[in-house]
Amino acid sequence: MDIWGKVLEKLSSDLSKPSFDTWLKNTTVEWDEDELTVFAANEFTIDWLETQYSERIGEAVKEVTG
């Protein structure tokens, strides 16, 4: 499993299934040096992830990558 898969696995255990399925399930990422860019289906989802989940995503990435 790749790093993002592990991050998603961690987030899926922290969030309700409807929340995870709505906001994170279909995301993809791109790694560039030390920067992670999350891609989603539309701008609304991207905005929601930035305002509601960016801290959680960052914490999960740190947990997975050490």
GROMACS .gro file of C-alpha atoms in nm:
model
   66
    1MET     CA    1   0.000   0.000   0.000
    2ASP     CA    2   0.134   0.344  -0.088
    3ILE     CA    3   0.167   0.631   0.159
    4TRP     CA    4  -0.160   0.799   0.055
    5GLY     CA    5  -0.341   0.467   0.088
    6LYS     CA    6  -0.212   0.438   0.444
    7VAL     CA    7  -0.314   0.798   0.516
    8LEU     CA    8  -0.663   0.727   0.384
    9GLU     CA    9  -0.682   0.411   0.594
   10LYS     CA   10  -0.593   0.614   0.903
   11LEU     CA   11  -0.845   0.887   0.820
   12SER     CA   12  -1.118   0.632   0.750
   13SER     CA   13  -1.081   0.501   1.103
   14ASP     CA   14  -1.097   0.856   1.246
   15LEU     CA   15  -1.399   0.982   1.049
   16SER     CA   16  -1.752   0.859   1.005
   17LYS     CA   17  -1.803   0.646   0.693
   18PRO     CA   18  -2.033   0.905   0.528
   19SER     CA   19  -1.779   1.184   0.588
   20PHE     CA   20  -1.488   0.978   0.460
   21ASP     CA   21  -1.681   0.860   0.154
   22THR     CA   22  -1.801   1.211   0.071
   23TRP     CA   23  -1.478   1.405   0.117
   24LEU     CA   24  -1.177   1.175   0.095
   25LYS     CA   25  -1.252   0.840  -0.065
   26ASN     CA   26  -1.198   0.950  -0.425
   27THR     CA   27  -0.905   1.184  -0.371
   28THR     CA   28  -0.566   1.146  -0.530
   29VAL     CA   29  -0.236   1.310  -0.443
   30GLU     CA   30   0.085   1.429  -0.592
   31TRP     CA   31   0.408   1.452  -0.393
   32ASP     CA   32   0.658   1.721  -0.488
   33GLU     CA   33   0.965   1.737  -0.265
   34ASP     CA   34   0.813   1.792   0.081
   35GLU     CA   35   0.475   1.915  -0.044
   36LEU     CA   36   0.159   1.712  -0.076
   37THR     CA   37  -0.113   1.825  -0.315
   38VAL     CA   38  -0.455   1.664  -0.280
   39PHE     CA   39  -0.681   1.645  -0.585
   40ALA     CA   40  -1.057   1.604  -0.566
   41ALA     CA   41  -1.348   1.589  -0.809
   42ASN     CA   42  -1.443   1.956  -0.781
   43GLU     CA   43  -1.348   2.291  -0.632
   44PHE     CA   44  -1.613   2.269  -0.359
   45THR     CA   45  -1.459   1.947  -0.227
   46ILE     CA   46  -1.110   2.097  -0.242
   47ASP     CA   47  -1.227   2.403  -0.047
   48TRP     CA   48  -1.398   2.182   0.212
   49LEU     CA   49  -1.086   1.970   0.256
   50GLU     CA   50  -0.874   2.282   0.302
   51THR     CA   51  -1.103   2.438   0.561
   52GLN     CA   52  -1.225   2.130   0.747
   53TYR     CA   53  -0.968   1.853   0.710
   54SER     CA   54  -0.626   1.997   0.627
   55GLU     CA   55  -0.503   1.970   0.986
   56ARG     CA   56  -0.628   1.612   1.018
   57ILE     CA   57  -0.475   1.518   0.685
   58GLY     CA   58  -0.142   1.669   0.792
   59GLU     CA   59  -0.149   1.480   1.121
   60ALA     CA   60  -0.227   1.153   0.943
   61VAL     CA   61   0.058   1.209   0.696
   62LYS     CA   62   0.299   1.270   0.985
   63GLU     CA   63   0.181   0.955   1.163
   64VAL     CA   64   0.224   0.742   0.851
   65THR     CA   65   0.557   0.884   0.739
   66GLY     CA   66   0.709   0.926   1.084
   0.00000   0.00000   0.00000
